[in-house]
mmCIF file of C-alpha atoms in Angstrom:
data_model
loop_
_atom_site.group_PDB
_atom_site.id
_atom_site.type_symbol
_atom_site.label_atom_id
_atom_site.label_comp_id
_atom_site.label_asym_id
_atom_site.label_seq_id
_atom_site.Cartn_x
_atom_site.Cartn_y
_atom_site.Cartn_z
ATOM 1 C CA MET K 364 288.767 71.716 123.007
ATOM 2 C CA ALA K 365 286.668 69.989 120.389
ATOM 3 C CA ARG K 366 284.916 66.683 121.013
ATOM 4 C CA PRO K 367 284.401 64.787 117.716
ATOM 5 C CA GLU K 368 282.699 61.839 116.175
ATOM 6 C CA SER K 369 284.563 60.795 113.077
ATOM 7 C CA ASP K 370 286.272 58.619 110.466
ATOM 8 C CA ALA K 371 289.867 58.154 109.311
ATOM 9 C CA GLU K 372 292.452 55.817 107.958
ATOM 10 C CA ASP K 373 293.415 53.052 110.390
ATOM 11 C CA MET K 374 296.429 54.265 112.256
ATOM 12 C CA SER K 375 295.771 52.069 115.315
ATOM 13 C CA SER K 376 296.186 54.361 118.257
ATOM 14 C CA VAL K 377 296.582 57.225 115.789
ATOM 15 C CA LYS K 378 300.004 58.551 115.046
ATOM 16 C CA VAL K 379 300.219 62.281 114.636
ATOM 17 C CA TYR K 380 303.128 63.685 112.614
ATOM 18 C CA GLY K 381 305.019 60.469 113.123
ATOM 19 C CA LYS K 382 304.874 60.387 116.914
ATOM 20 C CA MET K 383 302.465 58.409 119.085
ATOM 21 C CA ALA K 384 300.159 60.715 121.028
ATOM 22 C CA ASN K 385 300.101 60.565 124.820
ATOM 23 C CA PRO K 386 297.554 57.757 125.524
ATOM 24 C CA SER K 387 295.815 59.862 128.163
ATOM 25 C CA LEU K 388 295.273 62.567 125.562
ATOM 26 C CA GLN K 389 294.390 60.223 122.703
ATOM 27 C CA VAL K 390 290.735 61.175 122.473
ATOM 28 C CA ASP K 391 291.643 64.873 122.449
ATOM 29 C CA VAL K 392 294.175 64.357 119.673
ATOM 30 C CA ASP K 393 291.725 62.263 117.647
ATOM 31 C CA GLU K 394 289.126 64.956 118.209
ATOM 32 C CA MET K 395 291.480 67.610 116.861
ATOM 33 C CA MET K 396 292.156 65.476 113.811
ATOM 34 C CA LEU K 397 288.447 64.991 113.166
ATOM 35 C CA ASP K 398 287.837 68.721 113.377
ATOM 36 C CA TYR K 399 290.728 69.300 110.978
ATOM 37 C CA PHE K 400 289.470 66.758 108.408
ATOM 38 C CA LEU K 401 285.978 68.249 108.588
ATOM 39 C CA PHE K 402 287.322 71.745 108.040
ATOM 40 C CA MET K 403 289.422 70.689 105.061
ATOM 41 C CA ALA K 404 286.554 68.741 103.457
ATOM 42 C CA ILE K 405 284.208 71.729 103.738
ATOM 43 C CA LYS K 406 286.891 74.028 102.366
ATOM 44 C CA ALA K 407 287.444 71.735 99.371
ATOM 45 C CA LEU K 408 283.710 71.480 98.630
ATOM 46 C CA LEU K 409 283.254 75.244 98.767
ATOM 47 C CA LYS K 410 286.179 75.705 96.398
ATOM 48 C CA GLU K 411 284.779 73.061 94.067
ATOM 49 C CA TYR K 412 281.409 74.785 93.679
ATOM 50 C CA GLY K 413 280.963 76.502 90.346
ATOM 51 C CA THR K 414 284.128 74.998 88.878
ATOM 52 C CA PRO K 415 283.492 72.920 85.729
ATOM 53 C CA VAL K 416 284.434 69.270 86.142
ATOM 54 C CA ALA K 417 287.906 68.786 84.684
ATOM 55 C CA SER K 418 289.715 65.668 83.591
ATOM 56 C CA ILE K 419 292.993 66.783 85.109
ATOM 57 C CA SER K 420 294.223 65.261 88.346
ATOM 58 C CA ASP K 421 294.494 68.642 90.068
ATOM 59 C CA SER K 422 290.813 69.560 89.612
ATOM 60 C CA PRO K 423 288.868 70.951 92.600
ATOM 61 C CA GLN K 424 286.492 67.978 92.458
ATOM 62 C CA ARG K 425 289.345 65.519 92.902
ATOM 63 C CA HIS K 426 290.605 67.489 95.901
ATOM 64 C CA ALA K 427 287.116 67.451 97.440
ATOM 65 C CA ASP K 428 286.682 63.729 96.762
ATOM 66 C CA ALA K 429 290.022 62.972 98.396
ATOM 67 C CA ALA K 430 289.144 65.097 101.438
ATOM 68 C CA ILE K 431 285.766 63.370 101.837
ATOM 69 C CA GLU K 432 287.296 59.904 101.489
ATOM 70 C CA LEU K 433 289.933 60.689 104.105
ATOM 71 C CA LEU K 434 287.268 62.013 106.453
ATOM 72 C CA ASP K 435 285.074 58.947 105.926
ATOM 73 C CA SER K 436 288.003 56.689 106.754
ATOM 74 C CA PHE K 437 288.890 58.640 109.873
ATOM 75 C CA ILE K 438 285.314 58.688 111.138
ATOM 76 C CA SER K 439 285.167 54.895 110.956
ATOM 77 C CA VAL K 440 288.321 54.573 113.035
ATOM 78 C CA PHE K 441 287.245 57.257 115.488
ATOM 79 C CA LYS K 442 283.932 55.534 116.134
ATOM 80 C CA SER K 443 285.637 52.195 116.701
ATOM 81 C CA HIS K 444 288.121 53.748 119.156
ATOM 82 C CA HIS K 445 285.647 56.040 120.931
ATOM 83 C CA PRO K 446 282.178 54.494 120.449
ATOM 84 C CA CYS K 447 280.514 56.417 123.286
ATOM 85 C CA HIS K 448 282.328 59.703 122.930
ATOM 86 C CA CYS K 449 280.157 62.828 122.791
ATOM 87 C CA LEU K 450 281.370 65.431 120.323
ATOM 88 C CA PRO K 451 281.559 69.076 121.358
ATOM 89 C CA ARG K 452 279.053 71.477 119.858
ATOM 90 C CA THR K 453 281.667 73.069 117.582
ATOM 91 C CA VAL K 454 282.480 69.763 115.901
ATOM 92 C CA GLN K 455 278.829 68.769 115.717
ATOM 93 C CA PHE K 456 278.136 72.045 113.951
ATOM 94 C CA ARG K 457 280.943 71.445 111.464
ATOM 95 C CA LEU K 458 279.490 67.999 110.750
ATOM 96 C CA THR K 459 276.101 69.594 110.054
ATOM 97 C CA LEU K 460 277.719 72.188 107.802
ATOM 98 C CA LEU K 461 279.629 69.512 105.882
ATOM 99 C CA LYS K 462 276.529 67.376 105.392
ATOM 100 C CA PHE K 463 274.458 70.210 103.978
ATOM 101 C CA THR K 464 277.297 71.610 101.844
ATOM 102 C CA THR K 465 277.944 68.187 100.314
ATOM 103 C CA LEU K 466 274.311 67.436 99.533
ATOM 104 C CA PHE K 467 273.582 70.906 98.178
ATOM 105 C CA THR K 468 276.630 71.314 95.951
ATOM 106 C CA ARG K 469 276.383 67.803 94.495
ATOM 107 C CA ARG K 470 272.634 67.288 94.270
ATOM 108 C CA LEU K 471 272.536 67.804 90.488
ATOM 109 C CA VAL K 472 275.319 65.384 89.540
ATOM 110 C CA ASP K 473 275.593 61.612 89.780
ATOM 111 C CA ASP K 474 277.855 61.177 92.787
ATOM 112 C CA HIS K 475 278.565 58.686 95.561
ATOM 113 C CA THR K 476 277.405 61.309 98.068
ATOM 114 C CA ASN K 477 273.854 61.380 96.629
ATOM 115 C CA ILE K 478 271.068 60.426 99.014
ATOM 116 C CA SER K 479 269.772 56.894 98.432
ATOM 117 C CA PRO K 480 266.154 56.461 97.241
ATOM 118 C CA SER K 481 265.159 54.765 100.510
ATOM 119 C CA THR K 482 266.622 57.587 102.602
ATOM 120 C CA LEU K 483 264.946 60.154 100.331
ATOM 121 C CA GLY K 484 261.629 58.448 100.946
ATOM 122 C CA THR K 485 262.133 58.654 104.699
ATOM 123 C CA LEU K 486 263.164 62.330 104.551
ATOM 124 C CA ARG K 487 260.161 63.236 102.427
ATOM 125 C CA ASN K 488 257.744 61.474 104.724
ATOM 126 C CA GLU K 489 259.268 63.214 107.756
ATOM 127 C CA ASN K 490 258.979 66.599 106.059
ATOM 128 C CA ARG K 491 255.339 66.008 105.125
ATOM 129 C CA LEU K 492 254.521 65.023 108.701
ATOM 130 C CA ARG K 493 256.460 68.012 110.066
ATOM 131 C CA ALA K 494 254.650 70.424 107.775
ATOM 132 C CA ALA K 495 251.244 68.956 108.610
ATOM 133 C CA ALA K 496 251.961 69.202 112.346
ATOM 134 C CA TRP K 497 253.195 72.782 111.999
ATOM 135 C CA ILE K 498 250.136 73.855 110.037
ATOM 136 C CA SER K 499 247.746 72.125 112.436
ATOM 137 C CA HIS K 500 249.039 74.299 115.274
ATOM 138 C CA LYS K 501 248.803 77.540 113.318
ATOM 139 C CA SER K 502 245.806 79.849 113.352
ATOM 140 C CA PRO K 503 242.889 78.621 111.193
ATOM 141 C CA SER K 504 243.192 81.895 109.289
ATOM 142 C CA SER K 505 246.793 81.202 108.295
ATOM 143 C CA PRO K 506 247.550 80.950 104.563
ATOM 144 C CA LEU K 507 247.437 77.415 103.188
ATOM 145 C CA THR K 508 244.762 76.487 105.724
ATOM 146 C CA ASN K 509 241.556 78.550 105.580
ATOM 147 C CA ASP K 510 242.614 82.103 104.908
ATOM 148 C CA SER K 511 239.474 84.088 104.158
ATOM 149 C CA SER K 512 241.573 86.845 102.618
ATOM 150 C CA LEU K 513 242.697 84.637 99.739
ATOM 151 C CA PRO K 514 240.786 84.878 96.447
ATOM 152 C CA ASN K 515 238.153 82.206 95.955
ATOM 153 C CA ASN K 516 239.609 78.962 94.648
ATOM 154 C CA SER K 517 243.119 80.494 94.684
ATOM 155 C CA LEU K 518 244.681 77.119 95.466
ATOM 156 C CA SER K 519 242.503 74.896 93.279
ATOM 157 C CA PRO K 520 244.580 75.472 90.087
ATOM 158 C CA PHE K 521 247.523 73.723 91.771
ATOM 159 C CA SER K 522 245.504 70.521 91.519
ATOM 160 C CA GLN K 523 243.293 71.236 88.522
ATOM 161 C CA GLU K 524 245.874 72.722 86.123
ATOM 162 C CA LEU K 525 248.979 70.778 87.121
ATOM 163 C CA PRO K 526 251.250 68.935 86.517
ATOM 164 C CA VAL K 527 252.963 70.985 83.830
ATOM 165 C CA SER K 528 253.584 69.419 80.446
ATOM 166 C CA ILE K 529 256.551 67.137 79.811
ATOM 167 C CA VAL K 530 257.858 69.652 77.270
ATOM 168 C CA LEU K 531 257.801 72.498 79.794
ATOM 169 C CA ALA K 532 259.412 70.364 82.511
ATOM 170 C CA HIS K 533 262.199 69.230 80.180
ATOM 171 C CA GLY K 534 262.832 72.787 79.028
ATOM 172 C CA TYR K 535 262.937 74.095 82.603
ATOM 173 C CA ARG K 536 265.415 71.419 83.682
ATOM 174 C CA GLU K 537 267.659 72.151 80.716
ATOM 175 C CA SER K 538 267.626 75.904 81.278
ATOM 176 C CA LEU K 539 268.244 75.522 85.023
ATOM 177 C CA LEU K 540 271.244 73.234 84.523
ATOM 178 C CA GLN K 541 272.641 75.553 81.863
ATOM 179 C CA ARG K 542 272.135 78.597 84.097
ATOM 180 C CA LEU K 543 273.976 76.880 86.958
ATOM 181 C CA GLY K 544 276.796 75.678 84.704
ATOM 182 C CA VAL K 545 276.211 71.997 85.442
ATOM 183 C CA ILE K 546 278.030 69.950 82.804
ATOM 184 C CA ASP K 547 277.519 66.299 83.731
ATOM 185 C CA ALA K 548 274.067 66.423 85.312
ATOM 186 C CA ARG K 549 272.567 63.248 86.679
ATOM 187 C CA ALA K 550 270.326 61.647 84.066
ATOM 188 C CA ASP K 551 267.453 61.189 86.495
ATOM 189 C CA TYR K 552 267.211 64.827 87.617
ATOM 190 C CA GLY K 553 263.545 65.611 88.053
ATOM 191 C CA SER K 554 262.580 62.059 88.980
ATOM 192 C CA GLU K 555 261.673 60.731 92.422
ATOM 193 C CA GLN K 556 265.153 59.230 92.713
ATOM 194 C CA SER K 557 266.915 62.602 92.537
ATOM 195 C CA THR K 558 267.480 65.044 95.382
ATOM 196 C CA SER K 559 265.500 68.268 95.263
ATOM 197 C CA LEU K 560 265.784 71.599 97.042
ATOM 198 C CA LEU K 561 262.647 70.686 98.966
ATOM 199 C CA ASP K 562 264.461 67.605 100.297
ATOM 200 C CA LEU K 563 267.349 69.780 101.542
ATOM 201 C CA LEU K 564 265.285 72.629 102.961
ATOM 202 C CA PRO K 565 264.909 71.060 106.450
ATOM 203 C CA SER K 566 268.691 70.614 106.669
ATOM 204 C CA PHE K 567 269.214 74.261 105.748
ATOM 205 C CA VAL K 568 266.785 75.447 108.419
ATOM 206 C CA LEU K 569 268.369 73.159 111.040
ATOM 207 C CA LEU K 570 271.863 74.375 110.126
ATOM 208 C CA SER K 571 270.677 77.953 110.525
ATOM 209 C CA ALA K 572 269.032 77.147 113.858
ATOM 210 C CA LYS K 573 272.282 75.682 115.182
ATOM 211 C CA VAL K 574 274.058 78.868 114.154
ATOM 212 C CA SER K 575 271.505 80.940 116.050
ATOM 213 C CA MET K 576 272.315 79.007 119.239
ATOM 214 C CA MET K 577 275.804 80.499 119.308
ATOM 215 C CA GLY K 578 274.677 83.783 120.862
ATOM 216 C CA ASP K 579 272.796 87.030 120.260
ATOM 217 C CA ALA K 580 275.198 88.036 117.498
ATOM 218 C CA TRP K 581 274.023 84.992 115.520
ATOM 219 C CA ARG K 582 270.271 85.619 115.767
ATOM 220 C CA ILE K 583 268.465 85.539 112.451
ATOM 221 C CA ARG K 584 268.072 88.874 110.729
ATOM 222 C CA GLU K 585 266.174 90.184 107.724
ATOM 223 C CA ARG K 586 268.978 89.184 105.343
ATOM 224 C CA TRP K 587 268.760 85.541 106.433
ATOM 225 C CA MET K 588 264.961 85.636 106.207
ATOM 226 C CA GLN K 589 265.184 86.782 102.594
ATOM 227 C CA LEU K 590 267.624 83.954 101.830
ATOM 228 C CA ALA K 591 265.371 81.390 103.526
ATOM 229 C CA ALA K 592 262.318 82.682 101.653
ATOM 230 C CA SER K 593 264.265 82.495 98.384
ATOM 231 C CA PHE K 594 265.194 78.883 99.197
ATOM 232 C CA MET K 595 261.515 78.066 99.748
ATOM 233 C CA ILE K 596 260.410 79.818 96.551
ATOM 234 C CA HIS K 597 262.954 77.944 94.423
ATOM 235 C CA ALA K 598 262.180 74.663 96.212
ATOM 236 C CA ALA K 599 258.490 75.013 95.323
ATOM 237 C CA LEU K 600 259.212 76.135 91.756
ATOM 238 C CA GLU K 601 261.537 73.193 91.203
ATOM 239 C CA GLN K 602 258.867 70.784 92.410
ATOM 240 C CA TYR K 603 256.241 72.149 90.044
ATOM 241 C CA LEU K 604 258.422 72.837 87.011
ATOM 242 C CA ALA K 605 261.203 70.207 87.175
ATOM 243 C CA PHE K 606 259.559 67.379 89.144
ATOM 244 C CA GLN K 607 256.051 67.953 87.689
ATOM 245 C CA ALA K 608 254.407 67.996 91.114
ATOM 246 C CA LYS K 609 250.790 69.058 91.597
ATOM 247 C CA GLY K 610 248.652 70.228 94.494
ATOM 248 C CA GLU K 611 249.077 72.873 97.184
ATOM 249 C CA GLU K 612 250.873 70.359 99.426
ATOM 250 C CA VAL K 613 254.163 71.459 97.871
ATOM 251 C CA LEU K 614 253.600 74.995 99.150
ATOM 252 C CA MET K 615 252.648 73.628 102.561
ATOM 253 C CA GLU K 616 255.897 71.706 102.863
ATOM 254 C CA ALA K 617 258.034 74.521 101.511
ATOM 255 C CA PHE K 618 256.618 77.366 103.595
ATOM 256 C CA ALA K 619 255.559 75.653 106.833
ATOM 257 C CA TRP K 620 258.349 77.211 108.869
ATOM 258 C CA GLY K 621 258.266 79.718 111.686
ATOM 259 C CA ALA K 622 257.404 80.208 115.347
ATOM 260 C CA ASN K 623 254.871 77.665 116.547
ATOM 261 C CA ASP K 624 253.628 78.024 120.111
ATOM 262 C CA GLY K 625 251.807 74.721 119.864
ATOM 263 C CA ASN K 626 254.896 72.652 119.050
ATOM 264 C CA HIS K 627 255.546 69.548 121.131
ATOM 265 C CA TYR K 628 259.294 69.293 120.576
ATOM 266 C CA GLY K 629 261.812 69.101 123.398
ATOM 267 C CA PRO K 630 264.075 72.157 123.705
ATOM 268 C CA ASP K 631 267.171 70.187 122.643
ATOM 269 C CA SER K 632 265.521 68.375 119.742
ATOM 270 C CA ASP K 633 265.904 69.526 116.152
ATOM 271 C CA GLY K 634 262.325 70.793 116.149
ATOM 272 C CA GLY K 635 262.836 72.606 119.431
ATOM 273 C CA ILE K 636 266.032 74.278 118.208
ATOM 274 C CA ILE K 637 264.323 75.420 115.007
ATOM 275 C CA ASN K 638 261.315 76.786 116.867
ATOM 276 C CA ALA K 639 263.591 78.663 119.287
ATOM 277 C CA MET K 640 265.308 80.354 116.326
ATOM 278 C CA PHE K 641 262.007 81.827 115.123
ATOM 279 C CA VAL K 642 260.772 82.663 118.623
ATOM 280 C CA GLY K 643 263.941 84.617 119.479
ATOM 281 C CA ASP K 644 264.067 86.143 122.934
ATOM 282 C CA GLY K 645 260.329 86.026 123.328
ATOM 283 C CA ASP K 646 259.571 89.367 121.719
ATOM 284 C CA THR K 647 257.471 89.493 118.589
ATOM 285 C CA GLU K 648 259.923 91.279 116.304
ATOM 286 C CA ILE K 649 261.521 88.189 114.736
ATOM 287 C CA ARG K 650 258.344 86.199 114.329
ATOM 288 C CA GLU K 651 256.405 89.142 112.878
ATOM 289 C CA GLU K 652 259.148 90.041 110.410
ATOM 290 C CA TRP K 653 259.516 86.438 109.275
ATOM 291 C CA GLU K 654 255.753 85.940 108.961
ATOM 292 C CA LYS K 655 255.510 89.018 106.757
ATOM 293 C CA ILE K 656 258.293 87.773 104.450
ATOM 294 C CA ARG K 657 256.855 84.250 104.418
ATOM 295 C CA LEU K 658 253.366 85.408 103.438
ATOM 296 C CA GLU K 659 254.737 87.734 100.737
ATOM 297 C CA SER K 660 256.640 84.786 99.269
ATOM 298 C CA ILE K 661 253.584 82.518 99.293
ATOM 299 C CA SER K 662 251.512 85.190 97.596
ATOM 300 C CA MET K 663 253.866 85.074 94.610
ATOM 301 C CA PHE K 664 252.426 81.662 93.755
ATOM 302 C CA LEU K 665 248.772 82.712 93.868
ATOM 303 C CA LEU K 666 247.383 82.621 90.379
ATOM 304 C CA SER K 667 246.516 85.795 88.543
ATOM 305 C CA ARG K 668 243.348 85.514 86.470
ATOM 306 C CA GLU K 669 245.310 86.679 83.438
ATOM 307 C CA HIS K 670 247.361 83.479 83.015
ATOM 308 C CA SER K 671 247.133 79.735 83.211
ATOM 309 C CA MET K 672 248.984 78.049 86.067
ATOM 310 C CA GLU K 673 251.749 76.893 83.701
ATOM 311 C CA GLU K 674 252.225 80.393 82.371
ATOM 312 C CA HIS K 675 252.116 81.869 85.859
ATOM 313 C CA LEU K 676 254.861 79.525 87.089
ATOM 314 C CA LYS K 677 257.000 80.251 84.025
ATOM 315 C CA ILE K 678 256.703 83.996 84.654
ATOM 316 C CA LEU K 679 257.542 83.559 88.334
ATOM 317 C CA ALA K 680 260.595 81.445 87.466
ATOM 318 C CA SER K 681 261.834 84.199 85.139
ATOM 319 C CA ARG K 682 261.525 86.771 87.949
ATOM 320 C CA VAL K 683 263.565 84.850 90.526
ATOM 321 C CA ASP K 684 267.062 83.967 89.320
ATOM 322 C CA VAL K 685 268.193 80.544 90.525
ATOM 323 C CA LYS K 686 271.848 81.430 89.911
ATOM 324 C CA GLU K 687 271.589 84.476 92.157
ATOM 325 C CA PHE K 688 269.934 82.362 94.850
ATOM 326 C CA GLU K 689 272.695 79.740 94.742
ATOM 327 C CA GLN K 690 275.416 82.368 94.870
ATOM 328 C CA LYS K 691 273.864 83.948 97.962
ATOM 329 C CA LEU K 692 273.509 80.552 99.617
ATOM 330 C CA MET K 693 277.126 79.673 98.880
ATOM 331 C CA SER K 694 278.182 83.033 100.309
ATOM 332 C CA PHE K 695 276.227 82.124 103.443
ATOM 333 C CA LEU K 696 278.036 78.779 103.702
ATOM 334 C CA ASN K 697 281.432 80.393 103.134
ATOM 335 C CA ASN K 698 280.681 82.883 105.890
ATOM 336 C CA LEU K 699 279.783 80.072 108.287
ATOM 337 C CA GLN K 700 283.090 78.383 107.535
ATOM 338 C CA ASP K 701 285.095 81.598 107.922
ATOM 339 C CA LEU K 702 283.381 82.840 111.069
ATOM 340 C CA GLN K 703 284.034 79.645 113.025
ATOM 341 C CA GLU K 704 287.335 79.461 114.885
ATOM 342 C CA ALA K 705 289.802 77.449 112.820
ATOM 343 C CA PRO K 706 290.586 73.918 114.054
ATOM 344 C CA VAL K 707 293.558 73.568 116.406
ATOM 345 C CA LEU K 708 295.651 71.797 113.764
ATOM 346 C CA VAL K 709 295.011 74.593 111.260
ATOM 347 C CA GLN K 710 296.152 77.119 113.851
ATOM 348 C CA LEU K 711 299.265 75.044 114.542
ATOM 349 C CA GLU K 712 300.127 75.109 110.853
ATOM 350 C CA VAL K 713 300.406 78.870 111.272
ATOM 351 C CA GLY K 714 302.522 78.330 114.375
ATOM 352 C CA GLN K 715 300.396 79.697 117.217
ATOM 353 C CA LEU K 716 297.120 78.842 118.926
ATOM 354 C CA ALA K 717 294.528 81.550 119.420
ATOM 355 C CA GLY K 718 294.857 82.913 122.954
ATOM 356 C CA PHE K 719 298.199 81.160 123.525
ATOM 357 C CA SER K 720 301.684 82.594 123.543
ATOM 358 C CA LEU K 721 304.319 81.007 121.308
ATOM 359 C CA GLU K 722 305.839 79.282 124.331
ATOM 360 C CA GLU K 723 302.468 77.940 125.458
ATOM 361 C CA THR K 724 301.784 76.717 121.926
ATOM 362 C CA GLN K 725 305.106 74.834 121.884
ATOM 363 C CA GLN K 726 304.333 73.259 125.269
ATOM 364 C CA PHE K 727 300.905 72.197 124.018
ATOM 365 C CA MET K 728 302.439 70.523 120.973
ATOM 366 C CA LEU K 729 304.956 68.646 123.128
ATOM 367 C CA ARG K 730 302.309 67.506 125.593
ATOM 368 C CA THR K 731 300.013 66.141 122.906
ATOM 369 C CA GLY K 732 302.741 64.521 120.848
ATOM 370 C CA LEU K 733 302.329 66.942 117.942
ATOM 371 C CA ARG K 734 306.013 67.813 118.159
ATOM 372 C CA ARG K 735 309.128 65.894 119.136
#
């Protein structure tokens, strides 16, 4: 049964369906409620994506806001009642999924869920340090270090010919928002105060790594690698074209992911989990396939002698459709939601727990106070 860490409205001792839960089972009941609120919040956010903001009370955004507020309230109460409780892996995963889904789907609008500037600064510093550490343990001949196979001065235009002009950056931001159907975009999109794809990339990789821990059936495959590479390409493009970044450091941060035998992370740390995903079972198939896709993606940014850096980035942006990328990512998130076993309370709404008979389900509901 799930073990949560959550927030909810103060129900002191938590009443479920009007009846006080058995005190000895209180933490289990609260855990089930947390899992349920997480599931419903994710479901509402996924439904909200791509739906224009409406002024009517029944809009998807209002449903998602209500679900998030209820979850926030319940988490506060849960933490006060069970301050030292360790959540089960299933609930921890749903928390990770909710966090990423919220930040990704609402990054372009002014919303209370936006990351604060101070937290953004911390995340960016951590990502820079992570990328630098990853690169330092790679082979000296690895791209973005000292690859002798790269054309002479292939990276210098990223510093010498950038940032792009204000006119180009403004036009790119406008076309991107229009392509994604964003109506009320945050006014500061493209500034240091706004959340970028590069800021969210580590969360996406960590979410994927936690999925891969669920068994051999969840190991990363070529389809995921293409999605991850697309995320990195669009993250780098957004930095150069929307945020007016310069220098090859953007590429380093975006593409510094993969198996790293020199990593110093513990096996249960975020870094250790991510490294294990790329290492696989110890064979070279996963790491070699990912490295091939990663290097092909990086090469897309290397400047052709026929164009300026600005022109090259504009051409690249026209070749990789941001709308298609977002749709594939949202499909990925929907699949993660659907492939997880539904929370106990969702199953009870149907009338029967998975693996239980109807009689056993009724007994469970009586024992936990979910039924009179």
